[in-house]
mmCIF file of C-alpha atoms in Angstrom:
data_model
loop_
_atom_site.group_PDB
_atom_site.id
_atom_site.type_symbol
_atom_site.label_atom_id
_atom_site.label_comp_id
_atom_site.label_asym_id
_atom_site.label_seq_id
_atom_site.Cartn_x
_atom_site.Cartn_y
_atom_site.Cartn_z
ATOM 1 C CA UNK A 1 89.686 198.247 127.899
ATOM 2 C CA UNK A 2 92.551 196.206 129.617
ATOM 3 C CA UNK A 3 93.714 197.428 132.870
ATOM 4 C CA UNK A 4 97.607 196.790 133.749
ATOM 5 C CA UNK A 5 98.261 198.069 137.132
ATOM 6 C CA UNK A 6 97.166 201.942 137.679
ATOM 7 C CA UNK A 7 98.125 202.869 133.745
ATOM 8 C CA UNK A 8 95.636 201.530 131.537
ATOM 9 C CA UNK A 9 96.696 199.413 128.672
ATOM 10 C CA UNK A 10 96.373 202.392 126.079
ATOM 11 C CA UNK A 11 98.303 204.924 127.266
ATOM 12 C CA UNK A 12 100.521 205.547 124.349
ATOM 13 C CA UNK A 13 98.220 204.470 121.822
ATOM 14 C CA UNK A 14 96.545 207.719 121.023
ATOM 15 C CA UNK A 15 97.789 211.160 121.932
ATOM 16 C CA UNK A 16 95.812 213.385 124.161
ATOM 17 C CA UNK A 17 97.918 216.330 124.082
ATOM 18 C CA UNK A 18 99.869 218.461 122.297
ATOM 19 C CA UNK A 19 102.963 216.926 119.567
ATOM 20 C CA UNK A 20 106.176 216.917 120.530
ATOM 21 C CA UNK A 21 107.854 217.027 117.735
ATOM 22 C CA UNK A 22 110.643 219.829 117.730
ATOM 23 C CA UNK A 23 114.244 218.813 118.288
ATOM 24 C CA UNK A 24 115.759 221.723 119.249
ATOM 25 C CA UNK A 25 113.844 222.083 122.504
ATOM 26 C CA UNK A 26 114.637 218.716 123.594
ATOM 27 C CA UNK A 27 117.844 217.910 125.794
ATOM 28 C CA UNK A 28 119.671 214.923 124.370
ATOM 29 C CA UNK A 29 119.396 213.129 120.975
ATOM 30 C CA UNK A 30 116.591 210.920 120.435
ATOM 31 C CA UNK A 31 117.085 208.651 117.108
ATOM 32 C CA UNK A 32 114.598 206.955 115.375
ATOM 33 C CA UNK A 33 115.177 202.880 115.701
ATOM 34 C CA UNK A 34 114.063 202.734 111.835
ATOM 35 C CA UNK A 35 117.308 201.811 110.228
ATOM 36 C CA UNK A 36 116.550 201.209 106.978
ATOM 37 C CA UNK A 37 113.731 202.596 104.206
ATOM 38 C CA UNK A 38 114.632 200.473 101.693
ATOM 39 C CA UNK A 39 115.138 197.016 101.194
ATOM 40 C CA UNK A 40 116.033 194.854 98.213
ATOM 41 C CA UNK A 41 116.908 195.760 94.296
ATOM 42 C CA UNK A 42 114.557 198.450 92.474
ATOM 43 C CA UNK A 43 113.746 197.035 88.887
ATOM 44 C CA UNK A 44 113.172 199.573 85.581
ATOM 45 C CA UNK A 45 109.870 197.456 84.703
ATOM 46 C CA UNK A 46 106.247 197.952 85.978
ATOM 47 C CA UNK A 47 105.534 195.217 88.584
ATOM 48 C CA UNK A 48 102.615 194.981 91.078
ATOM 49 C CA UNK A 49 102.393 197.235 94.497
ATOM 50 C CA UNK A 50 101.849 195.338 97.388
ATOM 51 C CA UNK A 51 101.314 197.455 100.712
ATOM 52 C CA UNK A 52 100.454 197.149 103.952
ATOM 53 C CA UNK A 53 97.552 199.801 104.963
ATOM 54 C CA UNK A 54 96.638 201.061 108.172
ATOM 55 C CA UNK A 55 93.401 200.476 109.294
ATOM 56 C CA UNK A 56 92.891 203.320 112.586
ATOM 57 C CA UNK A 57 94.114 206.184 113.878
ATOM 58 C CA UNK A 58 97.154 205.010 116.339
ATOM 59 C CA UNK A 59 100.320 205.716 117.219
ATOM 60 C CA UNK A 60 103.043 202.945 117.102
ATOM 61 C CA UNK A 61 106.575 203.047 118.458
ATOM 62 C CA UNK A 62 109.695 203.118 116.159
ATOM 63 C CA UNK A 63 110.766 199.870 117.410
ATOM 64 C CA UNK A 64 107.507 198.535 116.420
ATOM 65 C CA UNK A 65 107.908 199.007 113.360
ATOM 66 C CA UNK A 66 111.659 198.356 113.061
ATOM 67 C CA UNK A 67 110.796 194.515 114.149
ATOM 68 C CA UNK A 68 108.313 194.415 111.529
ATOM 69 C CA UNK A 69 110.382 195.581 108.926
ATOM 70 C CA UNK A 70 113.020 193.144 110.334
ATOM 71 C CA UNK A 71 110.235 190.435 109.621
ATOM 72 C CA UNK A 72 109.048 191.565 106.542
ATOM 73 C CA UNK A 73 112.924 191.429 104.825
ATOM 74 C CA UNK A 74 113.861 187.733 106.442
ATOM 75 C CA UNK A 75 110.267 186.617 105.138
ATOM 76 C CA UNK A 76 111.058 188.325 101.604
ATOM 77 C CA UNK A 77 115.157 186.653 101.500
ATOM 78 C CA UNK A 78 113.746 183.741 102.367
ATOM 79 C CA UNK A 79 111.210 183.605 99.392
ATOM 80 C CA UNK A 80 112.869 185.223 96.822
ATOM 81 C CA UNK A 81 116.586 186.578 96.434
ATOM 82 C CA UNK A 82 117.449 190.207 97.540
ATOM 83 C CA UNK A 83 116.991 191.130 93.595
ATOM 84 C CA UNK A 84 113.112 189.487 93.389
ATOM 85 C CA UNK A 85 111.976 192.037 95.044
ATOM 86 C CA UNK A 86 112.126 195.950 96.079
ATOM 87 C CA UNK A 87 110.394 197.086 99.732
ATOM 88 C CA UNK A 88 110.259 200.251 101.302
ATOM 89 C CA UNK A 89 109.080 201.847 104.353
ATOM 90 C CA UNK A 90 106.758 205.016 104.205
ATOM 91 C CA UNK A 91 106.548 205.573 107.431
ATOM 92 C CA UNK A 92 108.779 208.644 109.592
ATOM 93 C CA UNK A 93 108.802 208.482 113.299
ATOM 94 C CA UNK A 94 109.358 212.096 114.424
ATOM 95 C CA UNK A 95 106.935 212.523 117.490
ATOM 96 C CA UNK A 96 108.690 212.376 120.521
ATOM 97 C CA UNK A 97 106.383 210.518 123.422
ATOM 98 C CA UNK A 98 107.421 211.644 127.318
ATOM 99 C CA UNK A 99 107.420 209.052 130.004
ATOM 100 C CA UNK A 100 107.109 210.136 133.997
ATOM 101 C CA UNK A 101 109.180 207.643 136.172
ATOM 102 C CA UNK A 102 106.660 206.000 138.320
ATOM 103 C CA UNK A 103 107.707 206.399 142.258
ATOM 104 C CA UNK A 104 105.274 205.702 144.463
ATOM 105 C CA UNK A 105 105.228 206.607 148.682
ATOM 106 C CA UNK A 106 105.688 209.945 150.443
ATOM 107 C CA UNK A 107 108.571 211.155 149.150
ATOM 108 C CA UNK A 108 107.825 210.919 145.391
ATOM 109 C CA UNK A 109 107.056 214.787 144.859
ATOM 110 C CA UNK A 110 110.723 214.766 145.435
ATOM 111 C CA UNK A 111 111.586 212.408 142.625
ATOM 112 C CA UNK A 112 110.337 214.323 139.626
ATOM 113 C CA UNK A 113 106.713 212.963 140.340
ATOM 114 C CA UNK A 114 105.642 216.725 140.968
ATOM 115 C CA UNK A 115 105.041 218.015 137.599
ATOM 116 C CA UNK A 116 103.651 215.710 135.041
ATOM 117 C CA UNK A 117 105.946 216.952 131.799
ATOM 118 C CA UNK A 118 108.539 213.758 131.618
ATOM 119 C CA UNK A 119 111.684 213.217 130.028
ATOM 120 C CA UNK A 120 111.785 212.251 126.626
ATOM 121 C CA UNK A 121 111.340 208.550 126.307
ATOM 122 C CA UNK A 122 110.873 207.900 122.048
ATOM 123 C CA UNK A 123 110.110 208.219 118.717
ATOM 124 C CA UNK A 124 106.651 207.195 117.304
ATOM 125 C CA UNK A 125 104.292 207.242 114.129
ATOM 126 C CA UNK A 126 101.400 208.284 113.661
ATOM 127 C CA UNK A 127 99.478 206.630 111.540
ATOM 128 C CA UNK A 128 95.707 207.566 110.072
ATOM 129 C CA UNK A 129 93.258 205.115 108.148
ATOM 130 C CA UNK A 130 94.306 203.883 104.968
ATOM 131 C CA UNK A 131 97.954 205.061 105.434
ATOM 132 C CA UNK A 132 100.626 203.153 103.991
ATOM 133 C CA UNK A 133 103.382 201.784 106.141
ATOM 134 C CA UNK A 134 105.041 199.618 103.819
ATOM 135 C CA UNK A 135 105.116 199.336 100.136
ATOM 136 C CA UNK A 136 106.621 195.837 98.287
ATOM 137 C CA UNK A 137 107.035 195.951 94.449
ATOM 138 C CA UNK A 138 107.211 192.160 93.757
ATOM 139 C CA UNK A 139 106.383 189.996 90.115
ATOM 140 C CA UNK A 140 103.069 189.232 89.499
ATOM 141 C CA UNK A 141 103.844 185.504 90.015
ATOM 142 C CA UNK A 142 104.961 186.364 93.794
ATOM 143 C CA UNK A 143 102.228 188.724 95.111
ATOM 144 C CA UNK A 144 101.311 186.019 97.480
ATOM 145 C CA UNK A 145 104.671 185.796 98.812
ATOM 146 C CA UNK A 146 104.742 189.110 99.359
ATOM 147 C CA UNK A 147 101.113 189.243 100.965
ATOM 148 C CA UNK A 148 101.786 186.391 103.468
ATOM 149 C CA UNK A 149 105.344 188.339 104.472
ATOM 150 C CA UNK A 150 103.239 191.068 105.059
ATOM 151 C CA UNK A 151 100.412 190.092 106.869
ATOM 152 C CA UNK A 152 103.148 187.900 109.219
ATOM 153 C CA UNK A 153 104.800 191.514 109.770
ATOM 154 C CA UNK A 154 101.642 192.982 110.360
ATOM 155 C CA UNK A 155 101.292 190.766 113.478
ATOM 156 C CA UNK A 156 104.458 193.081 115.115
ATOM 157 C CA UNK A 157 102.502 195.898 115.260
ATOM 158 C CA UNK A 158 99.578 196.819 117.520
ATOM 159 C CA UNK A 159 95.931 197.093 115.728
ATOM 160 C CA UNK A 160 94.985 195.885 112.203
ATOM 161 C CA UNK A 161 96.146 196.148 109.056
ATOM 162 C CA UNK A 162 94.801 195.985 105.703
ATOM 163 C CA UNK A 163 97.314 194.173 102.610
ATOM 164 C CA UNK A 164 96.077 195.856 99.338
ATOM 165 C CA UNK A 165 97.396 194.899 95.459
ATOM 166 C CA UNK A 166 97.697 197.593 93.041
ATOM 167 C CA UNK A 167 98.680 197.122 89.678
ATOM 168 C CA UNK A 168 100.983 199.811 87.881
ATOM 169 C CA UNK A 169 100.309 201.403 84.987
ATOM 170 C CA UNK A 170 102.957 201.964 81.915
ATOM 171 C CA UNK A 171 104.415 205.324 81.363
ATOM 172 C CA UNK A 172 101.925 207.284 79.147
ATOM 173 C CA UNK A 173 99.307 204.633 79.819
ATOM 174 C CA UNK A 174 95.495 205.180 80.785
ATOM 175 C CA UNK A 175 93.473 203.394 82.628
ATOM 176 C CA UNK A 176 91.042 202.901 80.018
ATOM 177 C CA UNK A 177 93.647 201.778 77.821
ATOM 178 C CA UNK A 178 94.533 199.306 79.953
ATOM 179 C CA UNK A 179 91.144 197.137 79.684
ATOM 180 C CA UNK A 180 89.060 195.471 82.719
ATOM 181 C CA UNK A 181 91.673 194.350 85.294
#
């Protein structure tokens, strides 16, 4: 583990106490820097599921995850048009993290250094194995588009990630009706 100064490199990474995840205790408004869930045009036809999967248990930061979604769209425009393609994020950020200000010399039990609480700093995800973070519904003739726009968005967040393909099935439609895939 990577050491940066007296905080270790982890610190937010993976919680060690209690959620805080309740609104109406907390002074001020904390937003989530998520700004959109869905990106692109949504088509009537079955089309192929591309999604980006996480691989641990971690918590990432809503900004994280805003600058790869960010990524993911300007990869995805610049590919195909806005209507090639539909995206989504299925991720919420609603756990609130707490950061202590860090004063240091004699007088910092006087500077809010006394009791470890903190104010409220923001939002995060977490995220368990095999949870999806972002879903792309793309033709089957650009599933590598949309693989290499996620895998470059996957290199905004912290950890690894898994891109999987899943192919729909047709209203009313088994799987064994469907054949070998």
């Amino acid at each position: 583990m990577m050491k940066v100064g007296k905080i270790g490199a982890t610190t937010f990474r993976k919680p060690k106490r209690m959620l805080y995840t309740r609104e109406k205790y907390i002074r001020g408004h904390m937003d989530s820097q998520i700004v959109k869930f869905s990106m692109g045009k949504r088509s009537d036809e079955p089309v192929p599921e591309v999604s980006l999967r996480s691989n641990s248990k971690i918590q990432v930061r809503s900004t994280a995850i805003e600058a790869a979604r960010i990524s993911l769209t300007k990869d995805l425009d610049q590919a195909l048009s806005p209507e090639g393609y539909y995206g989504r994020v299925c991720v919420q950020a609603h756990v609130i993290t707490r950061k202590r200000r860090q004063v240091f010399g004699p007088q910092s039990d006087r500077f809010g250094q006394a009791k470890e609480y903190g104010s409220p700093s923001e939002k995060v995800v977490l995220l368990r194995p095999g949870q999806k973070i972002f879903q792309v519904y793309v033709s089957e003739t650009h599933v590598g588009v949309a693989r290499e726009a996620l895998l470059s968005a996957a290199k905004k967040l912290p950890s690894t990630y898994t891109v999987t393909v899943e192919n729909p099935l047709m209203i009313g439609e088994t799987p064994a009706a469907r054949g070998p895939s």
